[in-house]
PDB file of C-alpha atoms in Angstrom:
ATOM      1  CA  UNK B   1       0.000   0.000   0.000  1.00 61.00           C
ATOM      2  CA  UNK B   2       1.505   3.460  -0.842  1.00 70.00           C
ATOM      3  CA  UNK B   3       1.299   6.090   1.824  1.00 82.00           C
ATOM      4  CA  UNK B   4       1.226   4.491   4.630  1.00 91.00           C
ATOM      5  CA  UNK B   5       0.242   6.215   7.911  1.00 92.00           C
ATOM      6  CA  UNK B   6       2.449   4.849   9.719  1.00 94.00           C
ATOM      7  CA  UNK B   7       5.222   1.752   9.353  1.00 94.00           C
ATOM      8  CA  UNK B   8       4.190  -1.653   9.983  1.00 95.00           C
ATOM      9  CA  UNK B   9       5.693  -4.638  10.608  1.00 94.00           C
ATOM     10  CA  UNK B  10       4.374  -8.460   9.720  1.00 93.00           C
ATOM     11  CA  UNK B  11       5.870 -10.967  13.176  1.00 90.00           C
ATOM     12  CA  UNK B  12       4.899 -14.179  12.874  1.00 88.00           C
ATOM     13  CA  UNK B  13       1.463 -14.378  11.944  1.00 92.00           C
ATOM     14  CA  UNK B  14       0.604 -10.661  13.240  1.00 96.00           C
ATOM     15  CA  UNK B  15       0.762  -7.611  12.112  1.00 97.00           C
ATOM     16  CA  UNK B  16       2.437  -4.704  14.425  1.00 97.00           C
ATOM     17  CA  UNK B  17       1.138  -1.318  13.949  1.00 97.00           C
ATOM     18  CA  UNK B  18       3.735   0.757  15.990  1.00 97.00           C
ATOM     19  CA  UNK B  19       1.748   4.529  16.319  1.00 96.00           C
ATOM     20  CA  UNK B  20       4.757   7.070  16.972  1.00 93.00           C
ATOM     21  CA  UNK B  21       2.722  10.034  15.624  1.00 94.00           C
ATOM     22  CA  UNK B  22       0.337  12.208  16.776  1.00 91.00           C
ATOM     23  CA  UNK B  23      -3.242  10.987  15.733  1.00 93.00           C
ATOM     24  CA  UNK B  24      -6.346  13.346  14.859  1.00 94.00           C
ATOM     25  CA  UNK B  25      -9.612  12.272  12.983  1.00 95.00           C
ATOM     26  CA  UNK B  26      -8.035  12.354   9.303  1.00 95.00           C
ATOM     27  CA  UNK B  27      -5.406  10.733  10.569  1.00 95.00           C
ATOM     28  CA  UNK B  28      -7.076   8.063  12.608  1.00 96.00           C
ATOM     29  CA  UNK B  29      -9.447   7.250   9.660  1.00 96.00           C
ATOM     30  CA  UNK B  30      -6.770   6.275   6.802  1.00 96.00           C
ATOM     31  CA  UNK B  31      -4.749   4.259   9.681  1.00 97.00           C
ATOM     32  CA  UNK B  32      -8.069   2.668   9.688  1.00 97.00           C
ATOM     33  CA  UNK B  33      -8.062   1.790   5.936  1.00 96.00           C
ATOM     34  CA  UNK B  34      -4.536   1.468   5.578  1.00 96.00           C
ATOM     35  CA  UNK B  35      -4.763  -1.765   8.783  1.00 97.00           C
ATOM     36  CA  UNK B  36      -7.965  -3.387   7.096  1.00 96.00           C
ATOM     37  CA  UNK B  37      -5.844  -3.452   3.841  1.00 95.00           C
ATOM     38  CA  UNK B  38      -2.728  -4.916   5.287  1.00 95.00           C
ATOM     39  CA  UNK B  39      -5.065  -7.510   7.210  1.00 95.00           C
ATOM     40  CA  UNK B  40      -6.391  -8.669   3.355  1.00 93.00           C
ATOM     41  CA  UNK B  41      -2.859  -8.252   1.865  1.00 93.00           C
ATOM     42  CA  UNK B  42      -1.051 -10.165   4.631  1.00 90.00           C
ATOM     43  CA  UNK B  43      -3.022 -12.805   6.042  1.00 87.00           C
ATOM     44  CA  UNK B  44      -2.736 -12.245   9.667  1.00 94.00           C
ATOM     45  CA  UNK B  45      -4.028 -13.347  12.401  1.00 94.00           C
ATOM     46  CA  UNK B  46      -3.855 -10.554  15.384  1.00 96.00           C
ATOM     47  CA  UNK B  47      -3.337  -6.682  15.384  1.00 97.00           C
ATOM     48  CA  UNK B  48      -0.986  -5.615  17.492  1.00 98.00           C
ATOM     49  CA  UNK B  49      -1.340  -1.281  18.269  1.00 97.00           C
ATOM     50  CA  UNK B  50       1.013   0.167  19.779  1.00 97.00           C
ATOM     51  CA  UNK B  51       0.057   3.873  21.236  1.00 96.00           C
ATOM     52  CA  UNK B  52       2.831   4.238  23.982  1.00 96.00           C
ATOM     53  CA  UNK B  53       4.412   6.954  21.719  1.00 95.00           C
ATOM     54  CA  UNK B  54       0.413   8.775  21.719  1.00 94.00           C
ATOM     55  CA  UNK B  55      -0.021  11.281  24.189  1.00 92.00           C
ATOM     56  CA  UNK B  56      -3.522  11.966  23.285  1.00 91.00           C
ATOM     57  CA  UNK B  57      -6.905   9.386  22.635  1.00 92.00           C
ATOM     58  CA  UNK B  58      -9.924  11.163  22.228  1.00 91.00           C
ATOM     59  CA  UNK B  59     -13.506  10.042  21.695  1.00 90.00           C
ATOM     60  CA  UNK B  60     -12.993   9.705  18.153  1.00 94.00           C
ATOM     61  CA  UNK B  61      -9.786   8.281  18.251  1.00 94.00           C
ATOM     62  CA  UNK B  62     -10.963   5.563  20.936  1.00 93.00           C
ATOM     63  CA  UNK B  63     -14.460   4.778  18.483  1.00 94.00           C
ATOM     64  CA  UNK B  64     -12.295   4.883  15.113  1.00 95.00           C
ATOM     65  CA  UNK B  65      -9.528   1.941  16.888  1.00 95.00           C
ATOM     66  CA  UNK B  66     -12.622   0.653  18.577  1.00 94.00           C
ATOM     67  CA  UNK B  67     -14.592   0.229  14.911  1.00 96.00           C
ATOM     68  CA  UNK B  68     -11.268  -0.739  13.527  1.00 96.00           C
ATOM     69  CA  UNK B  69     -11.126  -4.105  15.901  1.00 96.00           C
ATOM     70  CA  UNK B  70     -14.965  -4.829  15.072  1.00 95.00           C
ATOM     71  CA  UNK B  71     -13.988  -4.709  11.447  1.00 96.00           C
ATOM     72  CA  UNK B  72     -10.413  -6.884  11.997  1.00 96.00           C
ATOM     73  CA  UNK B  73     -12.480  -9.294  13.642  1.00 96.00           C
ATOM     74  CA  UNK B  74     -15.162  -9.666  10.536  1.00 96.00           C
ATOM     75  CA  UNK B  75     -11.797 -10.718   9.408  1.00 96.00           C
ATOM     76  CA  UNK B  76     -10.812 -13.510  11.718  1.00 95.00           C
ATOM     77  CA  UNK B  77      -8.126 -11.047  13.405  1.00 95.00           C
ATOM     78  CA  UNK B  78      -7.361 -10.184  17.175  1.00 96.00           C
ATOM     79  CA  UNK B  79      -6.612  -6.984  17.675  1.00 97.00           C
ATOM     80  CA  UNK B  80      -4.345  -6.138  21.191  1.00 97.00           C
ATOM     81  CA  UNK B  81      -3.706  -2.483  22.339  1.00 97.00           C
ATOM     82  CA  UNK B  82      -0.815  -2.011  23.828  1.00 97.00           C
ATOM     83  CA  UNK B  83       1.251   0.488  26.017  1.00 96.00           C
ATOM     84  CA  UNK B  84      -1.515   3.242  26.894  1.00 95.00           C
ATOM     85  CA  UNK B  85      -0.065   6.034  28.776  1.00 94.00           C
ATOM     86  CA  UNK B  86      -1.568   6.203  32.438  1.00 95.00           C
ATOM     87  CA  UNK B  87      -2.770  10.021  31.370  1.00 93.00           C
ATOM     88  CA  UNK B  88      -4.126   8.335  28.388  1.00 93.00           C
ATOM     89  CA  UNK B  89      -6.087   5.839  30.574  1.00 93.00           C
ATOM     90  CA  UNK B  90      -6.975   8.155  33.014  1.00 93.00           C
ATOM     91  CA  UNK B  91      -8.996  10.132  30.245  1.00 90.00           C
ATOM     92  CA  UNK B  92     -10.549   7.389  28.532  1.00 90.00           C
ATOM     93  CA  UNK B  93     -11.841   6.452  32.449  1.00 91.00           C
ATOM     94  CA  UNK B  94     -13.093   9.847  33.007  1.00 92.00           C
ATOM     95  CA  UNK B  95     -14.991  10.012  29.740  1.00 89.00           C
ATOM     96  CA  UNK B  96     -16.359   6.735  30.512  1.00 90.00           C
ATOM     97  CA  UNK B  97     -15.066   5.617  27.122  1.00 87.00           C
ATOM     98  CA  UNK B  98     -14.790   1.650  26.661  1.00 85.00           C
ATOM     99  CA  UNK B  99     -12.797  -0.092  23.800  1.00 85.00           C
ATOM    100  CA  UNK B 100     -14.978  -2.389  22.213  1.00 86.00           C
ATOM    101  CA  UNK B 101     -13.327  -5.774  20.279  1.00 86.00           C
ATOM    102  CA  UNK B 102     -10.215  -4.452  21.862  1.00 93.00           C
ATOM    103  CA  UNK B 103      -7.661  -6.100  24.285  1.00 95.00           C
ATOM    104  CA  UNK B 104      -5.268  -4.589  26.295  1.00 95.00           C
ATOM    105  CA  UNK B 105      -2.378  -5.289  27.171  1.00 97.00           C
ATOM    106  CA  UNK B 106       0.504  -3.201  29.129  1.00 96.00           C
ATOM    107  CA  UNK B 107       3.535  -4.034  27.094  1.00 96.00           C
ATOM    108  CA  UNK B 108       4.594  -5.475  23.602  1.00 95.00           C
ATOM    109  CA  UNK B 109       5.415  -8.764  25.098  1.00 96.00           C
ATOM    110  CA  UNK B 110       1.967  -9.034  26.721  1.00 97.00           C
ATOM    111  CA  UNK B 111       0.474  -8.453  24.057  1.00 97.00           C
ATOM    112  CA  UNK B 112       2.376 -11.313  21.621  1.00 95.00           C
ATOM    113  CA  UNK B 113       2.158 -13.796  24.871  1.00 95.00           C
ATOM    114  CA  UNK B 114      -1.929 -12.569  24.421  1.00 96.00           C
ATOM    115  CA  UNK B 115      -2.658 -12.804  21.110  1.00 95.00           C
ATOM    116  CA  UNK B 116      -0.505 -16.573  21.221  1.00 93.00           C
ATOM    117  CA  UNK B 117      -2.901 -17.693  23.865  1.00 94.00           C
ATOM    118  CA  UNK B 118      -5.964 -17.034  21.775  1.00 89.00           C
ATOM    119  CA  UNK B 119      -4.731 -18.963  18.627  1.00 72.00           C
TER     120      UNK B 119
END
């Protein structure tokens, strides 16, 4: 795919989707497309997102990643969050905002050991 958001990286039979810039709606919305694609293209399994480089989740941000786990798993893919920021967490708690189809998991690792346990 040309133009890609951001850099991913196919590990084993997952795909790692390492977020080290800052994310607003237009943004958010062709990572969407741009993960659904590499799901068809690659074959995988589980969805690995990385945010601990994201400072900031809003509403939005939290229903687009939230939408784009529903849609993974149409696919037959996991899809593991991984490394939210405790200021990131804290807001998402405050706004009462839950991440639907979405697992988290504190650290890379956890999330491989995760997504490993569900296959």
């Amino acid at each position: 795919m040309k133009n890609k958001v951001v850099p991913t990286i196919k590990l084993y039979d997952y795909l790692l989707v390492p977020i080290q810039i800052e994310l607003d709606d237009n943004t958010v919305e062709r990572l969407q497309m741009q993960i659904l694609h590499e799901i068809h293209e690659n074959d995988v399994r589980g969805i690995i997102i990385d945010v601990s480089m994201v400072d900031v989740i809003d509403s939005y941000i939290s229903f687009v990643l939230s939408e784009t786990a529903g849609m993974a798993k149409a696919m037959g893919c996991h899809t593991v969050l991984c490394g939210i920021q405790p200021q990131v967490a804290l807001t998402l708690a405050q706004m009462g905002i839950r991440l639907k189809d979405i697992i988290t998991a504190r650290s890379l690792e956890d999330a491989i050991d995760i997504l490993g346990e569900l296959d």
